[in-house]
Coordinates of C-alpha atoms and ligand atoms in Angstrom, one line a residue:
M91 CA -68.9 129.3 -69.1
A92 CA -70.8 126.2 -69.5
A93 CA -70.2 125.2 -65.9
S94 CA -71.3 128.7 -64.8
L95 CA -74.6 128.3 -66.5
G96 CA -75.2 125.1 -64.7
M97 CA -74.4 122.7 -67.7
H98 CA -72.2 119.6 -67.2
S99 CA -69.5 119.2 -69.9
I100 CA -66.8 116.6 -70.8
L101 CA -63.6 118.2 -71.9
I102 CA -61.6 116.1 -74.1
E103 CA -57.9 117.2 -74.3
A104 CA -55.2 115.3 -76.1
D105 CA -52.2 116.9 -74.4
Q106 CA -52.8 119.2 -71.3
V107 CA -55.1 122.1 -70.7
G108 CA -53.4 125.3 -72.1
T109 CA -50.7 123.4 -73.8
K110 CA -50.0 126.1 -76.5
L111 CA -49.9 128.8 -73.9
L112 CA -46.9 127.2 -72.1
A113 CA -44.6 128.4 -75.0
V114 CA -46.0 131.9 -75.1
A115 CA -43.4 133.8 -73.0
A116 CA -44.9 137.2 -73.0
L117 CA -48.7 138.4 -73.3
E118 CA -49.9 141.9 -73.7
N119 CA -53.4 141.6 -75.1
V120 CA -55.3 139.3 -72.8
V121 CA -58.0 140.7 -70.4
G122 CA -57.2 139.9 -66.7
G123 CA -53.7 141.2 -66.7
W124 CA -51.9 138.0 -67.6
R125 CA -48.4 138.7 -68.5
A126 CA -47.1 135.2 -69.6
G127 CA -48.8 132.2 -71.3
P128 CA -47.7 129.6 -68.5
E129 CA -49.3 131.9 -65.9
L130 CA -52.6 131.7 -67.8
A131 CA -52.3 128.0 -68.6
R132 CA -52.0 127.5 -64.7
A133 CA -55.0 129.6 -64.0
M134 CA -57.1 127.7 -66.7
G135 CA -55.8 124.4 -65.2
A136 CA -56.8 125.6 -61.7
D137 CA -60.4 126.6 -63.0
I138 CA -61.0 123.1 -64.5
D139 CA -59.9 121.5 -61.3
R140 CA -62.3 123.7 -59.3
I141 CA -65.2 122.9 -61.6
T142 CA -64.4 119.3 -61.8
A143 CA -64.3 119.0 -58.0
A144 CA -67.7 120.7 -58.0
G145 CA -69.1 118.0 -60.4
R146 CA -69.8 120.4 -63.4
C147 CA -67.1 119.0 -65.6
T148 CA -65.2 115.9 -66.5
L149 CA -61.7 116.1 -68.0
L150 CA -60.9 113.2 -70.3
R151 CA -57.4 112.7 -71.7
G152 CA -57.9 111.5 -75.3
R153 CA -57.6 112.4 -78.9
A154 CA -60.8 113.1 -80.9
V155 CA -60.8 111.7 -84.3
R156 CA -64.3 112.3 -85.5
V157 CA -67.5 114.3 -84.9
R158 CA -70.8 113.9 -86.2
G159 CA -74.1 115.8 -85.7
C160 CA -77.3 113.6 -86.1
G161 CA -80.9 114.9 -85.4
D162 CA -81.0 116.3 -81.8
R163 CA -77.7 114.7 -80.7
A164 CA -74.0 115.0 -81.7
E165 CA -71.3 112.3 -81.2
V166 CA -67.5 112.4 -80.9
R167 CA -65.2 109.5 -81.4
L168 CA -61.9 109.2 -79.7
D169 CA -58.8 107.3 -81.2
D170 CA -59.2 104.4 -78.7
G171 CA -62.6 103.7 -80.2
L172 CA -64.7 105.4 -77.5
T173 CA -67.8 107.3 -78.7
L174 CA -69.5 109.9 -76.6
T175 CA -72.9 111.4 -77.2
A176 CA -74.1 114.8 -76.1
A177 CA -76.6 117.6 -76.9
V178 CA -73.9 119.5 -78.7
V179 CA -70.2 119.1 -79.3
I180 CA -67.9 122.1 -79.4
V181 CA -64.7 121.6 -81.3
A182 CA -61.8 123.9 -80.5
T183 CA -58.8 122.0 -81.7
G184 CA -56.9 125.0 -82.8
V185 CA -54.2 124.9 -85.5
G186 CA -51.2 122.7 -85.9
P187 CA -47.9 123.1 -87.8
V188 CA -47.5 122.6 -91.4
D189 CA -45.9 119.2 -92.3
P190 CA -42.9 119.6 -94.6
A191 CA -44.2 117.2 -97.2
D192 CA -47.2 119.7 -97.6
T193 CA -45.0 122.8 -98.5
G194 CA -44.5 122.1 -102.2
W195 CA -40.7 123.2 -101.8
I196 CA -39.5 120.6 -99.4
T197 CA -39.0 116.8 -100.3
A198 CA -39.0 114.7 -97.1
A199 CA -40.1 111.2 -95.9
D200 CA -43.8 110.7 -95.7
G201 CA -45.0 111.7 -92.2
L202 CA -41.9 113.7 -91.2
A203 CA -43.2 116.1 -88.6
L204 CA -40.4 118.5 -87.3
P205 CA -40.5 120.0 -83.8
P206 CA -41.8 123.6 -84.2
L207 CA -39.5 126.4 -83.4
W208 CA -41.9 128.3 -81.2
R209 CA -41.8 125.3 -78.7
A210 CA -38.0 125.1 -78.6
R211 CA -36.1 126.0 -75.4
P212 CA -32.7 127.4 -76.2
E213 CA -31.0 125.3 -73.5
Q214 CA -32.3 122.1 -75.1
L215 CA -30.9 122.9 -78.7
R216 CA -27.9 120.8 -79.9
G217 CA -25.8 122.8 -82.7
P218 CA -25.7 123.3 -85.5
V219 CA -29.4 124.3 -85.4
H220 CA -31.3 124.7 -88.8
V221 CA -34.9 126.0 -89.2
L222 CA -37.0 125.4 -92.1
G223 CA -39.2 128.4 -92.9
A224 CA -39.2 132.0 -91.9
D225 CA -42.7 132.3 -90.5
R226 CA -43.5 134.9 -88.0
P227 CA -42.7 132.9 -84.8
L228 CA -39.1 133.4 -85.7
G229 CA -39.1 137.1 -84.6
T230 CA -41.2 136.2 -81.7
W231 CA -38.8 133.5 -80.5
L232 CA -35.6 135.6 -80.8
R233 CA -37.4 138.4 -78.8
A234 CA -38.6 135.9 -76.3
H235 CA -34.9 134.4 -75.8
P236 CA -32.7 137.5 -75.9
D237 CA -29.9 135.4 -74.2
A238 CA -30.0 132.5 -76.7
R239 CA -26.7 132.6 -78.3
R240 CA -26.7 129.4 -80.6
P241 CA -26.9 130.6 -84.2
L242 CA -29.9 129.6 -86.3
T243 CA -29.5 128.9 -89.9
V244 CA -32.9 129.6 -91.4
L245 CA -33.7 128.1 -94.8
H246 CA -36.7 129.6 -96.6
P247 CA -38.6 130.2 -99.8
A248 CA -38.7 133.5 -101.5
S249 CA -42.5 133.9 -100.4
D250 CA -41.0 134.2 -96.8
A251 CA -38.5 136.9 -97.5
Y252 CA -40.8 139.7 -96.3
K253 CA -41.4 138.0 -93.0
A254 CA -37.6 137.3 -92.6
A255 CA -37.0 141.0 -93.0
E256 CA -37.6 141.8 -89.3
V257 CA -34.8 139.5 -88.1
A258 CA -32.3 140.4 -90.8
D259 CA -30.2 142.6 -88.5
D260 CA -30.0 139.8 -85.7
D261 CA -26.5 138.5 -85.6
R262 CA -27.9 135.1 -84.3
V263 CA -29.6 134.3 -87.5
R264 CA -28.3 133.4 -90.9
L265 CA -31.0 133.6 -93.6
V266 CA -30.6 131.4 -96.6
Q267 CA -33.2 131.8 -99.4
V268 CA -33.7 128.5 -101.3
R269 CA -36.0 127.4 -104.3
S270 CA -36.3 123.8 -102.9
L271 CA -34.6 121.4 -100.5
A272 CA -34.5 117.7 -99.6
V273 CA -34.3 116.4 -96.1
K274 CA -32.9 113.2 -94.8
E275 CA -31.8 111.8 -91.6
T276 CA -28.1 110.9 -91.0
P277 CA -26.9 107.7 -89.5
S278 CA -25.5 109.9 -86.7
D279 CA -29.0 111.1 -85.5
G280 CA -28.8 114.3 -87.3
W281 CA -30.0 115.8 -90.5
Q282 CA -28.7 116.5 -94.1
V283 CA -30.4 119.2 -96.0
D284 CA -29.7 119.4 -99.7
A285 CA -30.7 122.7 -101.1
E286 CA -31.1 124.5 -104.3
L287 CA -30.2 128.1 -103.6
A288 CA -32.0 131.2 -105.0
D289 CA -29.2 131.6 -107.5
G290 CA -29.6 128.0 -108.8
S291 CA -26.5 126.6 -107.2
T292 CA -26.7 123.6 -104.9
R293 CA -25.4 123.3 -101.2
S294 CA -25.6 120.7 -98.4
F295 CA -26.3 121.6 -94.8
I296 CA -25.7 119.4 -91.8
A297 CA -27.8 119.9 -88.7
A298 CA -27.9 118.4 -85.3
T299 CA -31.2 120.0 -84.5
L300 CA -33.9 120.7 -87.3
L301 CA -36.9 122.7 -86.4
G302 CA -40.0 123.5 -88.4
N303 CA -41.3 127.1 -88.8
L304 CA -43.4 126.6 -91.8
G305 CA -46.7 128.2 -90.6
S306 CA -50.0 126.6 -89.2
T307 CA -52.9 124.7 -90.6
P308 CA -56.3 124.1 -89.1
A309 CA -56.3 120.9 -86.8
A310 CA -59.6 119.8 -88.4
I311 CA -61.0 116.3 -87.3
D312 CA -63.0 114.2 -89.7
G313 CA -66.8 115.1 -89.9
L314 CA -66.1 118.9 -89.8
N315 CA -67.1 120.9 -92.9
Q316 CA -64.0 122.8 -94.1
G317 CA -63.8 125.8 -96.4
P318 CA -61.5 126.2 -99.4
D319 CA -58.6 127.3 -97.0
G320 CA -59.1 124.2 -94.8
Y321 CA -60.7 126.3 -91.8
C322 CA -64.0 125.3 -90.3
P323 CA -66.3 128.3 -90.0
P324 CA -69.2 127.7 -87.6
E325 CA -71.9 128.4 -90.3
L326 CA -70.7 125.4 -92.4
Q327 CA -71.3 122.8 -89.5
H328 CA -74.3 120.8 -88.4
P329 CA -76.5 122.7 -85.8
R330 CA -75.2 120.3 -83.1
V331 CA -71.5 120.8 -83.9
L332 CA -70.1 124.2 -82.7
V333 CA -66.7 125.4 -83.6
A334 CA -64.6 127.8 -81.4
G335 CA -61.2 129.4 -81.4
D336 CA -58.4 129.4 -84.0
L337 CA -60.1 126.6 -85.9
R338 CA -62.7 128.9 -87.3
S339 CA -60.6 131.1 -89.4
S340 CA -57.1 132.3 -90.2
R341 CA -58.2 135.7 -88.9
C342 CA -58.6 136.8 -85.3
Q343 CA -56.2 134.1 -84.0
R344 CA -55.9 135.4 -80.5
I345 CA -56.5 134.2 -77.0
I346 CA -59.2 136.7 -76.4
T347 CA -61.2 135.6 -79.5
A348 CA -60.7 131.9 -78.5
Q349 CA -62.2 132.6 -75.1
G350 CA -65.0 134.7 -76.6
S351 CA -66.0 132.1 -79.2
G352 CA -66.0 129.2 -76.6
A353 CA -68.1 131.3 -74.3
E354 CA -70.5 132.0 -77.0
A355 CA -70.8 128.5 -78.0
A356 CA -71.7 127.5 -74.5
L357 CA -74.3 130.4 -74.4
Q358 CA -75.8 129.2 -77.7
R359 CA -76.6 125.8 -76.1
Y360 CA -77.9 127.5 -72.9
Y361 CA -80.3 129.7 -74.7
E362 CA -81.4 126.8 -76.8
V363 CA -82.3 124.9 -73.6
A364 CA -83.9 127.9 -72.2
G365 CA -86.2 128.0 -75.3
V366 CA -85.1 131.5 -76.3
I367 CA -83.6 130.5 -79.5
N368 CA -86.0 130.3 -82.6
G369 CA -88.7 132.0 -80.5
R370 CA -89.6 128.9 -78.5
Ligands
LIG36 C1 -45.6 131.4 -80.3 C2 -47.1 131.9 -80.2 C3 -47.4 133.0 -79.6 C4 -48.6 133.6 -79.4 N1 -48.8 134.7 -78.8 C5 -50.0 135.3 -78.6 C6 -50.3 136.5 -77.9 O1 -49.3 137.1 -77.3 N2 -51.6 136.9 -77.7 C7 -52.6 136.2 -78.2 O2 -53.7 136.7 -78.0 N3 -52.4 135.1 -78.9 C8 -51.2 134.5 -79.1 N4 -51.0 133.3 -79.8 C9 -52.2 132.7 -80.3 C10 -53.0 132.0 -79.3 O3 -52.1 131.1 -78.6 C11 -54.2 131.1 -79.9 O4 -55.0 132.2 -80.7 C12 -55.0 130.4 -78.9 O5 -54.2 129.6 -78.2 C13 -56.0 129.7 -79.7 O6 -56.8 129.0 -78.7 P1 -57.6 127.7 -79.2 O7 -58.2 127.1 -78.0 O8 -58.4 128.0 -80.5 O9 -56.5 126.7 -79.7 P2 -55.2 126.1 -78.9 O10 -54.9 126.8 -77.8 O11 -54.3 125.5 -79.9 O12 -56.0 124.7 -78.1 C14 -56.3 123.6 -78.8 C15 -56.2 122.5 -77.8 O13 -56.9 121.2 -78.4 C16 -56.0 120.2 -78.2 N5 -56.3 119.3 -79.3 C17 -55.9 119.4 -80.5 N6 -56.4 118.4 -81.4 C18 -57.1 117.7 -80.6 C19 -57.8 116.4 -80.8 N7 -57.9 115.9 -82.0 N8 -58.5 115.9 -79.6 C20 -58.4 116.4 -78.4 N9 -57.8 117.6 -78.2 C21 -57.2 118.2 -79.3 C22 -54.7 120.7 -78.1 O14 -53.9 119.9 -77.3 C23 -54.8 121.9 -77.4 O15 -54.8 121.9 -75.9 C24 -49.7 132.8 -79.9 C25 -49.4 131.5 -80.4 C26 -48.2 131.0 -80.6 C27 -47.9 129.7 -81.2

């Protein structure tokens, strides 16, 4: 949108353009007739290539760690120390997986980050496979991979039970409700999970693959103002720091609202330059 309005932008991407879409096997609700996430990710990448070649965008690989609005400018700092200054910074870092140590029912080494279930490819899973948490992507993953045969043992708290119900009849899943559990790596490159089950008894599970399915949390960077739930609503930010996509709220987390809010942020800057905003 910014390029189509004649504005130059620098796109800072830590991974690859459309990286989340690569794991979305089927799409039904995106304007343009896209039927699969990778197809849309490729189209987005081609768009960026096209406007980059036309000199209207620069793609910079890097991780943003801090944003700051100051007077009539905004700054963004990357993890390699580089600081960029612009008229506005639009932050659209989305959401990331909840870490086990942040759940309250899992004890794990500090900094343990499990690969998310929704990104897992069935052919790459080594058995036995255990999944921590029964968040919604469990049902999506099973529907997206009807031919995946390796059984999943899903250890989840009582608060996930209503979400687990939709997969209860799938014979590829064994649901185990737990009160709490402790995770540690084994010397053989696997995992030991010591669980206190719902009835108060204890049981140990040995896993070759351990995946996280614990929900998501806003990928806020320093300098953003967060609400009580951790999300970053646009109205809490400095006027030079605009927020788009999933990062704004736990509601409306869809591709179409990400596209819409990103386009709106670019338009906001465009009308400011055009002097339409504030009656100028
Ligand atoms: C399994 C699954 C299935 C889904 N299915 C659908 C569906 O069918 N229909 C639908 O509408 N939506 C679906 N969604 C939701 C949809 O993917 C999101 O709403 C959408 O991708 C949000 O876009 P976004 O740009 O806000 O964030 P993201 O797509 O998460 O993009 C954020 C980008 O920011 C980058 N980034 C993060 N932190 C930094 C940083 N510090 N510095 C630089 N770059 C950073 C990331 O690498 C990423 O490329 C699904 C999501 C999942 C996980």
